[in-house]
């Protein structure tokens, strides 16, 4: 085991990574960068080589890019990892005792396991609605987005908002339906959510808040109050569910994700990474599950390294980061904004749509978000979040 | 062995992750935060941070070519 001149991951000869997108690939690459010379089995449910998802609701939907640009790595770089790559293969179960992952009719044994099976979109009752998670989803939707067509987007989170933005710019008539009084209020707070909703309204999107959609049909959506909103296409973007069904009954703890400790470990030799993992982030002192692109890469790396390090494992304590592009505006946020107690504009102003917002949770600065600001301006704030800075101290960073 | 940094600028999302892990190799433009490659031929002692930058880039915009 760790120490001396042992090769990394002593005693570990075969590592199985389930999930072949950003987190799974990042884990596989990190294993090789750490000089793990054993076998790596990378299992992916989708048939496509590992590809990137954030552009699906941006450049792909807008037909600015073709699918080939999504590849996370060129084929020769994937080949250089010398993986046992099993694409189009779905994990169906896990036997912890015999260290075996079930793959339908076959199975694979492991010495170390990294679970990176991601999430799948929540759906609504009814039929005829699009969701947006996979490349196939994005291509199917973009095929239908033509000038003058009516698109109803259910859910004004970042995915729904970005899709509405693209569709509007393509000339579609867009209705954005959101159950909360203010879109994204939970994620970014009421003032910022209101600004983002207004941006959509200014662009001609019909933003309807406080409405519940009970079902979808090929001709529109049914609202909870009995109204029917007619649309040519419906996109349901009401959040995701972790892909943990294959782990049920395995003995691993599942609670809106695979429950992991601060090292991203779910059990001895078993680690979680990316959208599927709910882990204890010691930097914020809370358990979180983060569906952001950067977290997938970072947690994939951390899981791989901790798997090899054994007792020298290091806590995974990142500052989460996300960005969103809507109508040419860039939103960037660092930290853990969810559940914040207060939000304050610390630079710029909401009216001009150029601002930086700081988030307080308890007596700490826990997050910062910028809209339309030079991205470098956010860096000192990100560092302050990473340092666990007290809110009262962070006020000295304020430039206004 | 040598290592060359290739940067696909139109893919860059201005996250600045590369600057955080490899400040000697990358910077960000002031106006829009798009990354700038400061040194596309890192020295061997910078290989690790170059690889880390390519790995954390959320847009897969950094590619390393080993020669």
Short mmCIF file of C-alpha atoms in Angstrom, two decimals:
data_model
loop_
_atom_site.label_atom_id
_atom_site.label_comp_id
_atom_site.label_asym_id
_atom_site.label_seq_id
_atom_site.Cartn_x
_atom_site.Cartn_y
_atom_site.Cartn_z
CA UNK A 1 0.00 0.00 0.00
CA UNK A 2 1.06 3.65 -0.22
CA UNK A 3 4.53 4.61 0.80
CA UNK A 4 8.12 4.04 -0.24
CA UNK A 5 8.65 3.24 -3.86
CA UNK A 6 5.47 1.28 -4.37
CA UNK A 7 3.75 1.90 -7.67
CA UNK A 8 0.64 4.07 -7.30
CA UNK A 9 -2.36 2.09 -6.19
CA UNK A 10 -0.40 -0.87 -4.90
CA UNK A 11 -2.57 -3.96 -5.04
CA UNK A 12 -4.91 -2.30 -7.49
CA UNK A 13 -4.59 -3.91 -10.90
CA UNK A 14 -7.92 -3.17 -12.50
CA UNK A 15 -9.97 -0.02 -12.15
CA UNK A 16 -13.46 0.18 -13.57
CA UNK A 17 -14.85 3.63 -14.34
CA UNK A 18 -18.59 3.60 -14.98
CA UNK A 19 -19.63 6.65 -16.97
CA UNK A 20 -17.69 7.90 -19.99
CA UNK A 21 -18.35 11.60 -20.07
CA UNK A 22 -16.48 14.48 -18.50
CA UNK A 23 -16.09 12.96 -15.02
CA UNK A 24 -15.32 9.42 -16.14
CA UNK A 25 -12.83 10.48 -18.77
CA UNK A 26 -11.17 12.89 -16.35
CA UNK A 27 -10.78 10.04 -13.88
CA UNK A 28 -9.27 7.75 -16.49
CA UNK A 29 -6.83 10.43 -17.61
CA UNK A 30 -5.84 11.24 -14.04
CA UNK A 31 -5.14 7.57 -13.35
CA UNK A 32 -2.69 7.52 -16.25
CA UNK A 33 -1.14 10.86 -15.30
CA UNK A 34 -0.55 9.35 -11.86
CA UNK A 35 1.29 6.50 -13.61
CA UNK A 36 -1.28 3.84 -12.91
CA UNK A 37 -0.15 1.08 -15.26
CA UNK A 38 -2.92 -1.42 -14.64
CA UNK A 39 -6.06 -2.02 -16.62
CA UNK A 40 -8.71 0.70 -16.89
CA UNK A 41 -12.17 -0.34 -18.03
CA UNK A 42 -14.24 2.69 -19.05
CA UNK A 43 -17.92 1.86 -19.43
CA UNK A 44 -20.30 4.30 -21.13
CA UNK A 45 -24.00 3.93 -21.78
CA UNK A 46 -23.97 6.19 -24.82
CA UNK A 47 -22.42 4.92 -28.03
CA UNK A 48 -20.59 8.17 -28.78
CA UNK A 49 -16.99 8.70 -27.75
CA UNK A 50 -16.75 10.95 -24.68
CA UNK A 51 -18.24 14.33 -25.54
CA UNK A 52 -18.90 17.64 -23.92
CA UNK A 53 -22.38 18.64 -22.79
CA UNK A 54 -22.41 22.39 -22.11
CA UNK A 55 -22.36 23.26 -25.84
CA UNK A 56 -25.52 21.18 -26.38
CA UNK A 57 -27.76 24.03 -25.21
CA UNK A 58 -25.51 26.62 -26.85
CA UNK A 59 -23.51 26.10 -30.05
CA UNK A 60 -25.10 22.77 -31.00
CA UNK A 61 -28.68 23.94 -30.54
CA UNK A 62 -27.82 27.11 -32.45
CA UNK A 63 -26.34 25.04 -35.32
CA UNK A 64 -23.06 26.94 -34.91
CA UNK A 65 -21.15 23.71 -34.36
CA UNK A 66 -21.46 20.27 -35.77
CA UNK A 67 -21.37 17.28 -33.45
CA UNK A 68 -17.71 16.49 -34.17
CA UNK A 69 -16.61 19.58 -32.25
CA UNK A 70 -18.01 18.10 -29.04
CA UNK A 71 -15.41 15.36 -28.71
CA UNK A 72 -13.66 15.82 -25.38
CA UNK A 73 -10.41 14.47 -26.79
CA UNK A 74 -9.12 13.59 -30.23
CA UNK A 75 -9.30 9.86 -30.97
CA UNK A 76 -5.53 9.44 -30.74
CA UNK A 77 -5.51 10.87 -27.20
CA UNK A 78 -8.20 8.45 -26.13
CA UNK A 79 -6.25 5.63 -27.73
CA UNK A 80 -3.08 6.69 -25.89
CA UNK A 81 -4.84 6.06 -22.57
CA UNK A 82 -4.94 2.34 -23.44
CA UNK A 83 -8.42 1.87 -22.07
CA UNK A 84 -10.68 -1.11 -22.26
CA UNK A 85 -13.38 1.21 -23.63
CA UNK A 86 -16.88 -0.21 -23.57
CA UNK A 87 -19.30 2.23 -25.17
CA UNK A 88 -22.99 1.53 -25.60
CA UNK A 89 -22.81 -0.63 -22.50
CA UNK A 90 -25.01 -0.02 -19.51
CA UNK A 91 -24.08 -0.92 -15.95
CA UNK A 92 -26.98 -2.82 -14.41
CA UNK A 93 -25.78 -3.74 -10.96
CA UNK A 94 -22.98 -3.84 -8.44
CA UNK A 95 -21.85 -6.62 -6.12
CA UNK A 96 -19.60 -5.04 -3.52
CA UNK A 97 -18.64 -8.34 -1.92
CA UNK A 98 -17.21 -9.85 -5.09
CA UNK A 99 -16.16 -6.44 -6.48
CA UNK A 100 -18.11 -6.95 -9.65
CA UNK A 101 -19.98 -4.54 -11.88
CA UNK A 102 -22.84 -6.14 -13.76
CA UNK A 103 -23.18 -5.13 -17.40
CA UNK A 104 -26.42 -6.74 -18.49
CA UNK A 105 -25.46 -10.23 -19.61
CA UNK A 106 -21.80 -9.80 -18.76
CA UNK A 107 -19.83 -8.44 -15.84
CA UNK A 108 -16.45 -7.02 -14.95
CA UNK A 109 -14.46 -7.33 -11.74
CA UNK A 110 -12.55 -4.45 -10.24
CA UNK A 111 -9.99 -3.64 -7.58
CA UNK A 112 -11.05 -0.02 -7.67
CA UNK A 113 -14.33 1.50 -8.89
CA UNK A 114 -15.24 5.04 -9.89
CA UNK A 115 -18.93 5.78 -10.30
CA UNK A 116 -19.57 8.61 -12.76
CA UNK A 117 -22.95 7.72 -14.20
CA UNK A 118 -24.29 11.27 -14.24
CA UNK A 119 -27.92 12.26 -14.26
CA UNK A 120 -30.94 11.95 -16.49
CA UNK A 121 -33.58 14.59 -17.13
CA UNK A 122 -36.73 14.67 -15.07
CA UNK A 123 -39.78 14.29 -17.25
CA UNK A 124 -43.41 15.26 -16.99
CA UNK A 125 -46.48 13.15 -17.62
CA UNK A 126 -47.66 13.08 -21.20
CA UNK A 127 -45.92 12.78 -24.52
CA UNK A 128 -44.34 14.73 -27.31
CA UNK A 129 -41.87 16.70 -25.21
CA UNK A 130 -38.16 17.13 -25.78
CA UNK A 131 -35.57 16.87 -23.04
CA UNK A 132 -31.98 18.03 -23.42
CA UNK A 133 -29.23 15.88 -22.02
CA UNK A 134 -27.63 13.97 -24.85
CA UNK A 135 -26.32 14.86 -28.26
CA UNK A 136 -29.26 13.03 -29.81
CA UNK A 137 -31.65 15.15 -27.72
CA UNK A 138 -29.99 18.36 -28.90
CA UNK A 139 -29.98 17.35 -32.56
CA UNK A 140 -33.65 16.33 -32.37
CA UNK A 141 -34.63 19.68 -30.88
CA UNK A 142 -32.55 21.84 -33.20
CA UNK A 143 -34.10 20.15 -36.18
CA UNK A 144 -37.42 21.63 -35.05
CA UNK A 145 -36.32 25.15 -34.17
CA UNK A 146 -37.24 27.18 -37.24
CA UNK A 147 -38.23 30.85 -37.47
CA UNK A 148 -41.82 31.40 -36.42
CA UNK A 149 -42.24 28.07 -34.67
CA UNK A 150 -43.66 28.19 -31.18
CA UNK A 151 -41.52 26.65 -28.45
CA UNK A 152 -42.72 26.18 -24.89
CA UNK A 153 -39.89 25.70 -22.42
CA UNK A 154 -40.94 24.20 -19.11
CA UNK A 155 -38.50 25.23 -16.40
CA UNK A 156 -36.48 28.45 -16.40
CA UNK A 157 -33.30 27.07 -14.87
CA UNK A 158 -30.04 27.53 -16.71
CA UNK A 159 -30.74 24.78 -19.24
CA UNK A 160 -34.21 26.08 -20.02
CA UNK A 161 -33.03 29.69 -20.12
CA UNK A 162 -30.11 28.96 -22.44
CA UNK A 163 -32.37 26.96 -24.74
CA UNK A 164 -34.94 29.77 -24.76
CA UNK A 165 -32.17 32.21 -25.62
CA UNK A 166 -30.98 30.12 -28.58
CA UNK A 167 -34.50 29.48 -29.85
CA UNK A 168 -35.38 33.15 -29.66
CA UNK A 169 -32.26 34.08 -31.58
CA UNK A 170 -33.25 31.54 -34.22
CA UNK A 171 -36.55 33.38 -34.60
CA UNK A 172 -38.84 31.07 -32.64
CA UNK A 173 -41.76 32.34 -30.56
CA UNK A 174 -40.74 31.27 -27.07
CA UNK A 175 -42.77 30.87 -23.90
CA UNK A 176 -40.80 30.17 -20.73
CA UNK A 177 -42.88 28.57 -17.99
CA UNK A 178 -41.60 28.52 -14.44
CA UNK A 179 -43.34 27.41 -11.24
CA UNK A 180 -41.34 29.70 -8.93
CA UNK A 181 -42.29 33.38 -8.66
CA UNK A 182 -38.78 34.36 -9.82
CA UNK A 183 -36.72 32.16 -12.14
CA UNK A 184 -33.46 30.84 -10.69
CA UNK A 185 -34.19 32.48 -7.32
CA UNK A 186 -33.05 29.36 -5.47
CA UNK A 187 -29.82 29.20 -7.39
CA UNK A 188 -28.79 32.85 -7.62
CA UNK A 189 -31.19 34.84 -5.45
CA UNK A 190 -34.21 36.99 -6.24
CA UNK A 191 -32.54 40.19 -7.54
CA UNK A 192 -30.30 38.35 -10.00
CA UNK A 193 -33.12 36.03 -11.04
CA UNK A 194 -35.33 39.04 -11.76
CA UNK A 195 -32.68 40.63 -13.95
CA UNK A 196 -32.26 37.42 -15.94
CA UNK A 197 -36.02 37.10 -16.39
CA UNK A 198 -36.16 40.69 -17.64
CA UNK A 199 -33.38 39.98 -20.14
CA UNK A 200 -35.60 37.27 -21.63
CA UNK A 201 -38.64 39.54 -21.69
CA UNK A 202 -36.68 42.27 -23.42
CA UNK A 203 -35.76 39.76 -26.09
CA UNK A 204 -39.41 38.99 -26.70
CA UNK A 205 -39.74 35.79 -24.69
CA UNK A 206 -43.06 35.36 -22.93
CA UNK A 207 -41.89 34.61 -19.38
CA UNK A 208 -44.65 33.23 -17.18
CA UNK A 209 -43.78 32.61 -13.56
CA UNK A 210 -45.79 30.94 -10.83
CA UNK A 211 -47.32 28.49 -13.30
CA UNK A 212 -47.36 24.73 -12.90
CA UNK A 213 -47.26 22.46 -15.89
CA UNK A 214 -49.05 19.20 -15.22
CA UNK A 215 -48.53 17.42 -18.53
CA UNK A 216 -47.23 17.79 -22.04
CA UNK A 217 -48.65 16.82 -25.41
CA UNK A 218 -47.51 17.12 -29.02
CA UNK A 219 -49.54 20.34 -29.30
CA UNK A 220 -48.53 22.11 -26.09
CA UNK A 221 -48.61 21.98 -22.33
CA UNK A 222 -51.39 21.68 -19.80
CA UNK A 223 -51.19 24.08 -16.87
CA UNK A 224 -52.34 23.31 -13.35
CA UNK A 225 -55.11 25.95 -13.51
CA UNK A 226 -56.69 24.29 -16.54
CA UNK A 227 -55.21 26.55 -19.20
CA UNK A 228 -53.60 24.94 -22.23
CA UNK A 229 -50.59 26.66 -23.79
CA UNK A 230 -50.33 25.77 -27.46
CA UNK A 231 -46.88 25.14 -28.88
CA UNK A 232 -45.29 23.40 -31.86
CA UNK A 233 -42.49 22.05 -29.67
CA UNK A 234 -42.15 21.53 -25.95
CA UNK A 235 -38.88 21.33 -24.06
CA UNK A 236 -39.00 20.03 -20.50
CA UNK A 237 -36.07 21.34 -18.47
CA UNK A 238 -37.16 20.73 -14.90
CA UNK A 239 -33.98 19.34 -13.44
CA UNK A 240 -32.34 15.95 -13.28
CA UNK A 241 -32.18 12.74 -11.33
CA UNK A 242 -28.94 10.96 -10.51
CA UNK A 243 -28.40 7.68 -12.34
CA UNK A 244 -28.14 5.44 -9.30
CA UNK A 245 -30.76 2.83 -10.16
CA UNK A 246 -28.04 0.27 -10.93
CA UNK A 247 -26.64 0.74 -7.41
CA UNK A 248 -29.89 0.04 -5.59
CA UNK A 249 -29.55 -2.90 -3.23
CA UNK A 250 -25.74 -2.84 -3.55
CA UNK A 251 -25.27 -1.61 0.01
CA UNK A 252 -23.97 1.77 -1.10
CA UNK A 253 -25.83 4.67 0.46
CA UNK A 254 -28.06 6.50 -2.01
CA UNK A 255 -29.73 9.80 -1.20
CA UNK A 256 -30.36 11.99 -4.22
CA UNK A 257 -27.04 10.70 -5.55
CA UNK A 258 -24.31 8.35 -4.45
CA UNK A 259 -23.35 9.43 -0.95
CA UNK A 260 -19.61 9.98 -0.59
CA UNK A 261 -17.37 11.29 2.18
CA UNK A 262 -15.01 14.26 1.93
CA UNK A 263 -12.56 12.11 -0.04
CA UNK A 264 -15.26 11.31 -2.61
CA UNK A 265 -15.27 7.73 -1.33
CA UNK A 266 -18.53 5.79 -1.10
CA UNK A 267 -17.00 2.58 0.27
CA UNK A 268 -13.50 1.12 0.44
CA UNK A 269 -12.16 1.21 -3.11
CA UNK A 270 -15.34 2.82 -4.45
CA UNK A 271 -15.47 6.50 -5.38
CA UNK A 272 -18.08 8.81 -6.88
CA UNK A 273 -17.48 11.70 -9.27
CA UNK A 274 -19.45 14.26 -11.20
CA UNK A 275 -23.19 14.90 -11.33
CA UNK A 276 -24.08 11.61 -9.64
CA UNK A 277 -21.98 12.11 -6.49
CA UNK A 278 -23.25 13.71 -3.32
CA UNK A 279 -20.23 14.35 -1.19
CA UNK A 280 -19.25 16.30 1.89
CA UNK A 281 -17.38 19.42 0.81
CA UNK A 282 -15.33 20.40 3.86
CA UNK A 283 -14.68 23.89 2.49
CA UNK A 284 -18.36 24.74 2.98
CA UNK A 285 -19.09 22.16 5.65
CA UNK A 286 -22.08 20.81 3.76
CA UNK A 287 -23.03 17.85 1.64
CA UNK A 288 -23.54 18.83 -1.98
CA UNK A 289 -24.20 17.39 -5.39
CA UNK A 290 -22.98 19.66 -8.16
CA UNK A 291 -24.12 19.34 -11.77
CA UNK A 292 -21.47 21.62 -13.23
CA UNK A 293 -18.98 20.88 -15.94
CA UNK A 294 -15.90 21.94 -14.00
CA UNK A 295 -16.87 19.81 -11.03
CA UNK A 296 -17.07 16.74 -13.24
CA UNK A 297 -13.44 17.18 -14.31
CA UNK A 298 -12.18 18.12 -10.86
CA UNK A 299 -14.00 15.39 -8.99
CA UNK A 300 -13.04 12.78 -11.57
CA UNK A 301 -9.43 13.70 -10.93
CA UNK A 302 -9.82 13.76 -7.16
CA UNK A 303 -11.56 10.39 -7.11
CA UNK A 304 -8.84 8.83 -9.26
CA UNK A 305 -6.04 10.20 -7.14
CA UNK A 306 -7.64 9.27 -3.85
CA UNK A 307 -8.30 5.77 -5.11
CA UNK A 308 -4.57 5.41 -5.79
CA UNK A 309 -3.44 7.22 -2.65
CA UNK A 310 -5.21 4.97 -0.18
CA UNK A 311 -4.55 6.28 3.31
CA UNK A 312 -2.88 9.42 1.89
CA UNK A 313 -6.17 10.54 0.34
CA UNK A 314 -6.88 14.27 0.35
CA UNK A 315 -10.25 15.90 0.93
CA UNK A 316 -12.04 17.12 -2.17
CA UNK A 317 -12.81 20.71 -1.22
CA UNK A 318 -13.38 22.69 -4.40
CA UNK A 319 -15.03 26.05 -5.00
CA UNK A 320 -17.80 25.08 -7.42
CA UNK A 321 -17.95 27.12 -10.63
CA UNK A 322 -20.50 27.51 -13.37
CA UNK A 323 -21.11 29.74 -16.33
CA UNK A 324 -24.09 30.36 -18.55
CA UNK A 325 -24.40 32.15 -21.88
CA UNK A 326 -27.68 33.86 -22.72
CA UNK A 327 -28.11 36.43 -25.53
CA UNK A 328 -24.40 37.08 -25.58
CA UNK A 329 -24.33 37.80 -21.84
CA UNK A 330 -21.99 35.70 -19.77
CA UNK A 331 -22.92 34.71 -16.26
CA UNK A 332 -20.16 33.28 -14.09
CA UNK A 333 -20.40 32.11 -10.51
CA UNK A 334 -17.95 30.70 -8.02
CA UNK A 335 -18.91 29.16 -4.73
CA UNK A 336 -21.94 27.54 -3.19
CA UNK A 337 -24.82 29.93 -3.66
CA UNK A 338 -27.65 27.56 -2.81
CA UNK A 339 -29.29 28.28 0.52
CA UNK A 340 -27.60 31.65 0.90
CA UNK A 341 -28.93 34.06 3.52
CA UNK A 342 -28.25 37.30 1.68
CA UNK A 343 -27.06 38.65 -1.63
CA UNK A 344 -25.46 42.04 -2.17
CA UNK A 345 -24.39 43.85 -5.33
CA UNK A 346 -20.75 44.69 -4.74
CA UNK A 347 -19.75 46.12 -8.12
CA UNK A 348 -21.69 47.63 -11.04
CA UNK A 349 -25.47 47.68 -10.84
CA UNK A 350 -28.42 45.52 -11.77
CA UNK A 351 -29.98 48.10 -14.10
CA UNK A 352 -27.00 48.22 -16.44
CA UNK A 353 -26.72 44.41 -16.40
CA UNK A 354 -23.09 44.70 -15.49
CA UNK A 355 -22.60 43.67 -11.92
CA UNK A 356 -21.03 41.42 -9.38
CA UNK A 357 -23.11 39.89 -6.61
CA UNK A 358 -21.70 38.47 -3.38
CA UNK A 359 -23.55 35.81 -1.38
CA UNK A 360 -23.53 35.42 2.37
CA UNK A 361 -24.34 32.22 4.23
CA UNK A 362 -24.16 32.58 7.99
CA UNK A 363 -21.27 34.95 8.56
CA UNK A 364 -19.26 33.79 5.56
CA UNK A 365 -18.77 34.86 1.99
CA UNK A 366 -19.86 31.67 0.20
CA UNK A 367 -20.25 32.75 -3.39
CA UNK A 368 -19.91 35.40 -6.03
CA UNK A 369 -21.65 35.85 -9.37
CA UNK A 370 -20.89 38.21 -12.21
CA UNK A 371 -22.92 39.27 -15.21
CA UNK A 372 -21.39 41.17 -18.11
CA UNK A 373 -18.26 42.01 -16.11
CA UNK A 374 -14.67 41.37 -17.18
CA UNK A 375 -14.11 37.82 -15.90
CA UNK A 376 -10.82 38.73 -14.27
CA UNK A 377 -12.63 41.02 -11.83
CA UNK A 378 -14.20 38.01 -10.17
CA UNK A 379 -10.89 36.34 -9.32
CA UNK A 380 -10.11 38.08 -6.01
CA UNK A 381 -13.64 37.23 -4.90
CA UNK A 382 -13.21 33.62 -5.85
CA UNK A 383 -10.02 33.52 -3.81
CA UNK A 384 -11.86 35.04 -0.88
CA UNK A 385 -14.52 32.32 -1.15
CA UNK A 386 -11.81 29.65 -1.31
CA UNK A 387 -10.18 31.11 1.80
CA UNK A 388 -13.44 30.89 3.77
CA UNK A 389 -13.42 34.65 4.27
CA UNK A 390 -15.80 36.17 6.80
CA UNK A 391 -18.50 38.34 5.26
CA UNK A 392 -17.38 41.39 7.24
CA UNK A 393 -13.84 41.01 5.90
CA UNK A 394 -15.00 40.45 2.32
CA UNK A 395 -16.56 43.91 2.33
CA UNK A 396 -13.07 45.35 1.98
CA UNK A 397 -13.04 43.89 -1.55
CA UNK A 398 -16.05 45.95 -2.50
CA UNK A 399 -15.21 48.49 -5.16
CA UNK A 400 -18.36 50.50 -5.25
CA UNK B 1 10.29 14.43 -25.57
CA UNK B 2 8.65 17.82 -26.03
CA UNK B 3 5.24 19.17 -25.24
CA UNK B 4 3.36 21.71 -27.32
CA UNK B 5 0.25 23.56 -26.12
CA UNK B 6 -2.48 23.96 -28.74
CA UNK B 7 -5.36 26.24 -27.89
CA UNK B 8 -8.74 26.21 -29.66
CA UNK B 9 -9.70 29.79 -28.86
CA UNK B 10 -13.30 29.74 -30.17
CA UNK B 11 -14.04 26.95 -27.71
CA UNK B 12 -12.76 28.89 -24.69
CA UNK B 13 -15.51 29.80 -22.19
CA UNK B 14 -13.37 32.22 -20.17
CA UNK B 15 -13.60 30.19 -16.98
CA UNK B 16 -9.97 30.90 -16.14
CA UNK B 17 -9.39 27.40 -14.75
CA UNK B 18 -6.14 27.14 -16.74
CA UNK B 19 -4.82 30.35 -15.21
CA UNK B 20 -5.49 29.04 -11.73
CA UNK B 21 -3.54 25.82 -12.20
CA UNK B 22 -0.87 27.03 -14.64
CA UNK B 23 -0.33 30.78 -14.19
CA UNK B 24 3.05 30.63 -15.95
CA UNK B 25 1.51 29.22 -19.10
CA UNK B 26 -1.88 30.95 -19.33
CA UNK B 27 -3.48 34.30 -18.72
CA UNK B 28 -6.88 35.80 -19.54
CA UNK B 29 -7.70 38.75 -21.75
CA UNK B 30 -8.88 41.69 -19.69
CA UNK B 31 -11.98 42.46 -21.75
CA UNK B 32 -13.63 39.06 -22.13
CA UNK B 33 -11.57 36.62 -20.08
CA UNK B 34 -10.68 34.42 -23.03
CA UNK B 35 -7.45 32.58 -22.30
CA UNK B 36 -4.09 33.60 -23.69
CA UNK B 37 -1.27 31.10 -24.05
CA UNK B 38 1.81 32.73 -22.54
CA UNK B 39 4.13 29.90 -23.45
CA UNK B 40 3.15 27.16 -25.88
CA UNK B 41 6.37 25.22 -25.31
CA UNK B 42 6.50 24.57 -21.58
CA UNK B 43 9.71 23.35 -20.01
CA UNK B 44 9.76 19.82 -18.60
CA UNK B 45 9.23 21.11 -15.06
CA UNK B 46 5.99 22.71 -16.28
CA UNK B 47 4.60 19.58 -17.93
CA UNK B 48 2.52 18.63 -14.93
CA UNK B 49 0.79 21.98 -14.72
CA UNK B 50 0.25 22.01 -18.48
CA UNK B 51 -1.42 18.61 -18.23
CA UNK B 52 -3.49 19.76 -15.27
CA UNK B 53 -4.64 22.83 -17.22
CA UNK B 54 -5.71 20.71 -20.18
CA UNK B 55 -7.53 18.36 -17.82
CA UNK B 56 -9.49 21.03 -15.94
CA UNK B 57 -10.43 23.14 -18.96
CA UNK B 58 -14.25 22.94 -18.99
CA UNK B 59 -14.36 23.52 -22.74
CA UNK B 60 -11.74 20.97 -23.79
CA UNK B 61 -10.04 23.88 -25.54
CA UNK B 62 -6.49 23.03 -24.49
CA UNK B 63 -4.73 20.22 -26.24
CA UNK B 64 -1.24 18.98 -25.60
CA UNK B 65 0.78 17.45 -28.38
CA UNK B 66 3.66 15.32 -27.27
CA UNK B 67 6.53 15.06 -29.71
#
